Amino acid sequence: MNKPPIAIAIHGGAGVLTPGLLSPQDEDAIHEALRQAIDAGHRILAAGGTSLDAVEACVVSLEECSWFNAGKGAVFTADGIHEMDAAIMNGADRSAGAIAGAHYVRNPIRGARAVMEHSDHVMLAGEGADRFLREQNQPQVANDWFDTELRRRQWQGNRSSSTAPSLEPSHADHHIEETAVNNNSGHKFGTVGAVALDSHGHVAAATSTGGITNKRYSRIGDTPIIGAGTWADDRSAAISATGHGEYFMRAVVGHDIAARMRFAGRDLHRACDEVVHQELKTLGGQGGVIAVSPNGKTQLSFNTPGMYRAWRDDYGQLHTAIYAEDDRVHG
Ligand code: ASP
């Protein structure tokens, strides 16, 4: 008898990523971080564990890695602090949890899961979220624990250039954030996410971010908005998005992909491509999605020059990639 399919994919942000921007050493480090993160989830799936545990494990691994704009390494707000957004969703019953503008939880994705499993709510924000997560005994850190020198430089660069916004990433701080999408207002992006299908036929999605550099007024993006940046439903697919959140919210990206599959009979590939390359593009939204469906298909679609990503193909082979034409196959 054939084994039931499992599937998994992760992303670490989409943006203006073109070959030559990163040093070969930095490229290798990112490929390795992606490999480790997807392995953390794949091990769980291969042992018969749940997609929910798998996506959480992937995202925790990416949050702990300072290369990415989530958890350690999150971007700075205009006030010089970090405000974290995260969401997780279980396709089996569409239970979901999210936090927005959280300050002290070491692993925001675990915080989102605590909201899902230990509260009557779907989303908690700001100081209320902080209080709930403390009461839940979620591991806490001081807000400046999330600081990194790289992010501070990017923030300072962003502030000093905000009167003369540039479309081109500067070479001075060429890491993940500056290689991520750069829009007209000089804002930059970068986020992490995971989607998985387990051997029980259930899909799940998880997304976590520090948001956009120099954000103010308690700005919240698409990441913690169920249906926009994060969505999972066993009747269609699990989706995690990254990109310019304001557009992803207006296009309700995750739910739109799922609805096209359920109501218009699209397959995963076409549904993702239609939303990313047509709907979002028409609005002017840059970024991408990763998705898996209950029949074992995996799709990665983005309308930017690159997206940090890793996936297992139909034969179980592991791939990591940064640029559009990139594909590093791991033995
Ligand atoms: N979507 C995230 C936000 O707008 C940023 C990103 O994906 O890089 O907060």
XYZ file of C-alpha atoms and ligand atoms in Angstrom:
340
model
C 0.000 0.000 0.000
C 1.233 3.472 -0.836
C 2.222 5.665 2.080
C 0.013 8.753 2.449
C 1.789 11.839 1.099
C 3.495 14.416 3.295
C 4.582 17.830 2.062
C 6.413 20.843 3.449
C 7.690 24.244 2.316
C 9.109 27.305 4.082
C 9.967 30.888 3.201
C 12.225 33.533 4.739
C 10.940 36.644 2.950
C 10.545 37.859 -0.640
C 12.100 40.844 -2.334
C 14.676 42.462 -4.552
C 17.059 39.550 -4.460
C 19.321 39.360 -7.463
C 22.480 37.315 -7.909
C 25.580 39.194 -6.747
C 23.856 41.062 -3.948
C 24.960 38.576 -1.297
C 28.466 37.221 -0.836
C 28.876 33.494 -1.570
C 29.490 32.948 2.158
C 26.245 34.690 3.061
C 24.394 32.715 0.411
C 25.740 29.474 1.862
C 24.745 30.521 5.368
C 21.187 31.272 4.244
C 20.856 27.991 2.335
C 22.048 26.184 5.445
C 19.632 28.045 7.731
C 16.768 27.192 5.383
C 17.855 23.554 5.251
C 17.958 23.289 9.026
C 14.559 24.924 9.397
C 12.795 22.695 6.900
C 14.494 19.623 8.363
C 13.110 20.493 11.798
C 9.599 20.254 10.386
C 10.215 17.357 8.047
C 11.528 15.149 10.847
C 8.213 15.592 12.646
C 6.177 14.729 9.544
C 8.347 11.715 8.701
C 7.787 10.349 12.216
C 4.008 10.607 11.792
C 3.676 13.898 13.709
C 1.190 16.659 12.940
C 1.468 19.422 10.379
C 0.773 21.893 13.197
C 3.858 20.756 15.124
C 5.893 20.718 11.910
C 5.113 24.306 10.867
C 5.731 25.527 14.401
C 9.133 23.795 14.499
C 10.177 25.324 11.154
C 9.173 28.811 12.214
C 10.849 28.529 15.629
C 14.077 27.575 13.838
C 13.794 30.634 11.558
C 12.869 32.920 14.482
C 15.998 31.803 16.341
C 18.180 32.590 13.319
C 19.142 36.269 13.188
C 19.307 36.250 9.389
C 15.542 36.528 9.261
C 13.117 39.279 10.231
C 11.205 37.307 12.870
C 12.074 36.750 16.516
C 15.810 37.399 16.980
C 16.748 39.752 14.139
C 13.331 41.422 13.875
C 13.391 44.913 12.368
C 13.243 48.122 14.415
C 10.123 50.277 14.671
C 10.285 54.084 14.389
C 10.548 54.133 18.210
C 13.612 51.884 18.099
C 11.948 48.777 19.512
C 10.558 45.511 18.117
C 6.893 44.624 17.680
C 6.169 41.089 16.558
C 3.248 39.654 14.592
C 2.584 35.917 14.127
C -0.215 33.503 13.264
C -0.794 29.765 13.090
C -3.745 27.847 11.639
C -4.823 24.220 11.700
C -6.518 23.041 8.511
C -8.231 20.125 10.264
C -10.741 22.324 12.100
C -9.727 25.840 11.038
C -8.706 26.714 14.566
C -6.333 29.665 14.527
C -4.302 31.886 16.826
C -2.466 35.147 16.266
C -0.578 37.857 18.100
C 0.103 41.388 16.881
C 2.551 43.948 18.232
C 3.934 41.613 20.913
C 7.122 42.739 22.676
C 8.578 40.051 24.923
C 7.696 36.544 23.810
C 10.871 34.875 22.625
C 9.123 32.792 19.967
C 6.119 34.679 18.618
C 4.814 31.619 16.769
C 4.542 29.742 20.058
C 2.671 32.751 21.390
C 0.211 32.527 18.487
C -0.304 28.848 19.207
C -0.939 29.612 22.886
C -3.708 32.025 21.849
C -5.203 29.286 19.670
C -5.047 26.578 22.308
C -5.422 28.410 25.613
C -7.751 31.352 24.986
C -11.266 31.834 23.648
C -9.904 34.230 21.049
C -8.157 34.252 17.706
C -6.016 37.372 18.002
C -4.510 39.297 20.907
C -2.549 42.521 20.442
C -0.041 44.785 22.165
C 0.128 44.914 25.943
C -2.796 42.525 26.293
C -0.967 39.938 24.236
C 2.171 40.518 26.334
C 0.197 39.959 29.541
C -1.529 36.820 28.260
C 1.744 35.287 27.085
C 3.374 36.030 30.441
C 0.480 34.368 32.234
C 0.872 31.388 29.897
C 4.507 31.089 30.993
C 5.722 31.559 27.442
C 9.507 32.179 27.611
C 10.096 35.957 27.852
C 13.030 38.137 26.833
C 13.799 41.845 27.157
C 12.740 43.689 24.004
C 16.356 44.573 23.156
C 17.199 40.843 23.057
C 15.779 40.980 19.502
C 18.335 43.680 18.501
C 20.990 42.928 15.942
C 23.619 45.312 14.611
C 22.510 44.660 11.059
C 18.910 45.650 11.751
C 20.023 48.737 13.638
C 22.110 49.852 10.640
C 19.226 49.207 8.276
C 16.872 51.163 10.510
C 19.285 54.075 10.743
C 19.796 53.957 6.978
C 16.064 53.904 6.462
C 15.530 56.892 8.767
C 18.233 59.004 7.220
C 17.074 58.208 3.694
C 13.376 58.608 4.413
C 13.336 62.119 2.939
C 14.867 60.766 -0.253
C 13.481 57.265 -0.624
C 15.447 54.946 -2.840
C 14.168 52.031 -4.866
C 17.537 50.375 -4.905
C 18.897 48.467 -1.948
C 22.154 49.934 -0.712
C 25.176 47.714 -0.708
C 26.277 48.914 2.696
C 23.810 46.733 4.567
C 23.148 44.026 2.081
C 21.419 41.413 4.127
C 18.001 39.929 4.202
C 16.007 43.013 4.968
C 17.584 45.322 2.490
C 17.432 42.676 -0.163
C 13.761 42.318 0.563
C 11.085 44.308 -1.195
C 11.789 48.015 -1.265
C 8.764 50.124 -2.051
C 8.427 53.786 -2.947
C 8.288 54.920 0.646
C 11.573 53.210 1.370
C 9.992 50.497 3.514
C 11.435 47.024 3.441
C 10.071 43.582 4.156
C 11.124 40.111 5.261
C 9.153 37.457 7.088
C 9.244 33.708 7.763
C 6.609 31.069 7.239
C 5.913 27.364 6.828
C 3.165 25.165 5.392
C 2.849 21.393 5.779
C 0.704 18.356 5.035
C 0.942 15.471 7.509
C 0.394 11.749 6.969
C -3.072 12.062 8.538
C -4.154 14.317 5.659
C -4.188 17.587 7.603
C -2.574 20.844 6.489
C -1.316 23.738 8.631
C 0.277 27.149 8.121
C 2.414 29.430 10.308
C 3.878 32.898 9.670
C 5.987 35.210 11.853
C 7.470 38.679 11.314
C 8.888 41.823 12.838
C 6.888 43.691 10.159
C 8.476 46.502 8.187
C 11.460 48.622 9.185
C 10.654 51.931 10.862
C 6.945 51.109 11.175
C 4.933 53.427 13.447
C 1.525 53.927 15.044
C 1.280 50.224 16.018
C 1.175 49.288 12.330
C 0.133 45.663 11.788
C 0.617 43.821 8.490
C -0.982 40.798 6.860
C 1.014 38.150 8.735
C -1.297 37.767 11.762
C -4.489 38.421 9.770
C -6.194 35.058 9.302
C -7.078 34.734 5.616
C -4.551 37.353 4.462
C -0.988 36.284 5.362
C -1.889 32.943 6.928
C -4.605 30.409 6.069
C -5.153 26.631 6.353
C -8.182 24.525 5.438
C -8.161 20.775 4.721
C -10.759 21.412 1.992
C -8.286 23.442 -0.072
C -4.772 24.335 1.077
C -2.435 25.856 3.652
C -0.850 29.161 2.663
C 1.787 31.454 4.190
C 2.559 34.804 2.558
C 5.357 37.351 2.557
C 5.529 40.781 0.985
C 4.007 44.225 1.230
C 1.370 43.464 3.844
C -1.002 46.307 3.071
C -1.647 44.809 -0.381
C -1.882 41.265 0.954
C -4.593 42.387 3.364
C -6.555 44.147 0.641
C -6.309 41.078 -1.604
C -7.046 38.646 1.295
C -4.401 36.503 -0.353
C -4.549 33.248 1.638
C -8.309 32.933 1.565
C -8.548 33.978 -2.065
C -6.202 31.161 -3.093
C -8.215 28.651 -1.062
C -11.547 29.946 -2.387
C -10.407 29.640 -5.996
C -9.618 25.996 -5.319
C -12.878 25.236 -3.531
C -15.336 27.190 -5.611
C -13.694 27.571 -9.005
C -11.990 24.171 -9.190
C -8.493 25.594 -9.640
C -5.527 23.402 -8.785
C -3.001 24.686 -6.225
C -0.495 25.874 -8.779
C -2.972 27.913 -10.791
C -4.748 29.379 -7.759
C -1.455 30.647 -6.304
C -0.212 32.022 -9.605
C -3.486 33.824 -10.341
C -3.456 35.597 -6.992
C 0.263 36.431 -6.907
C 0.746 37.338 -10.570
C -2.672 38.843 -11.337
C -4.695 39.994 -8.312
C -1.761 41.257 -6.262
C 0.134 42.659 -9.211
C -2.870 44.648 -10.399
C -3.008 46.335 -7.016
C 0.761 46.881 -6.988
C 1.533 44.325 -4.275
C 4.950 42.697 -4.271
C 5.768 39.400 -2.579
C 4.937 35.723 -2.681
C 3.328 32.686 -1.091
C 4.119 29.088 -0.250
C 1.306 26.549 -0.211
C 0.535 22.838 0.153
C -2.707 20.992 -0.580
C -4.130 17.836 1.025
C -3.335 15.805 -2.136
C 0.386 16.387 -1.525
C 1.086 19.228 -3.949
C 3.493 22.053 -3.068
C 3.571 25.475 -4.722
C 5.854 28.508 -4.334
C 4.796 31.627 -6.277
C 6.341 35.109 -6.085
C 6.330 38.243 -8.216
C 9.605 39.614 -6.826
C 13.121 38.870 -8.127
C 13.650 36.398 -5.291
C 12.270 34.691 -2.224
C 14.205 32.805 0.445
C 12.611 29.373 0.309
C 12.942 25.629 0.783
C 10.698 22.741 -0.173
C 10.547 18.981 -0.675
C 9.579 17.923 -4.187
C 7.217 15.061 -5.138
C 10.096 12.582 -4.732
C 11.025 13.869 -1.288
C 14.126 15.676 -2.538
C 15.072 18.806 -0.550
C 15.591 22.107 -2.399
C 16.685 25.518 -1.117
C 16.711 28.717 -3.179
C 17.122 32.484 -2.991
C 16.822 33.955 -6.505
C 14.113 33.276 -9.074
C 16.233 30.906 -11.147
C 17.938 29.381 -8.155
C 17.673 25.733 -7.073
C 20.130 24.035 -4.727
C 19.362 20.322 -4.401
C 20.454 18.605 -1.195
C 21.452 14.949 -1.077
N 4.137 40.841 5.149
C 4.924 41.416 6.210
C 4.268 42.675 6.695
O 3.760 43.420 5.896
C 6.302 41.749 5.793
C 7.000 40.721 4.965
O 6.441 39.729 4.554
O 8.189 40.888 4.719
O 4.319 42.933 7.874
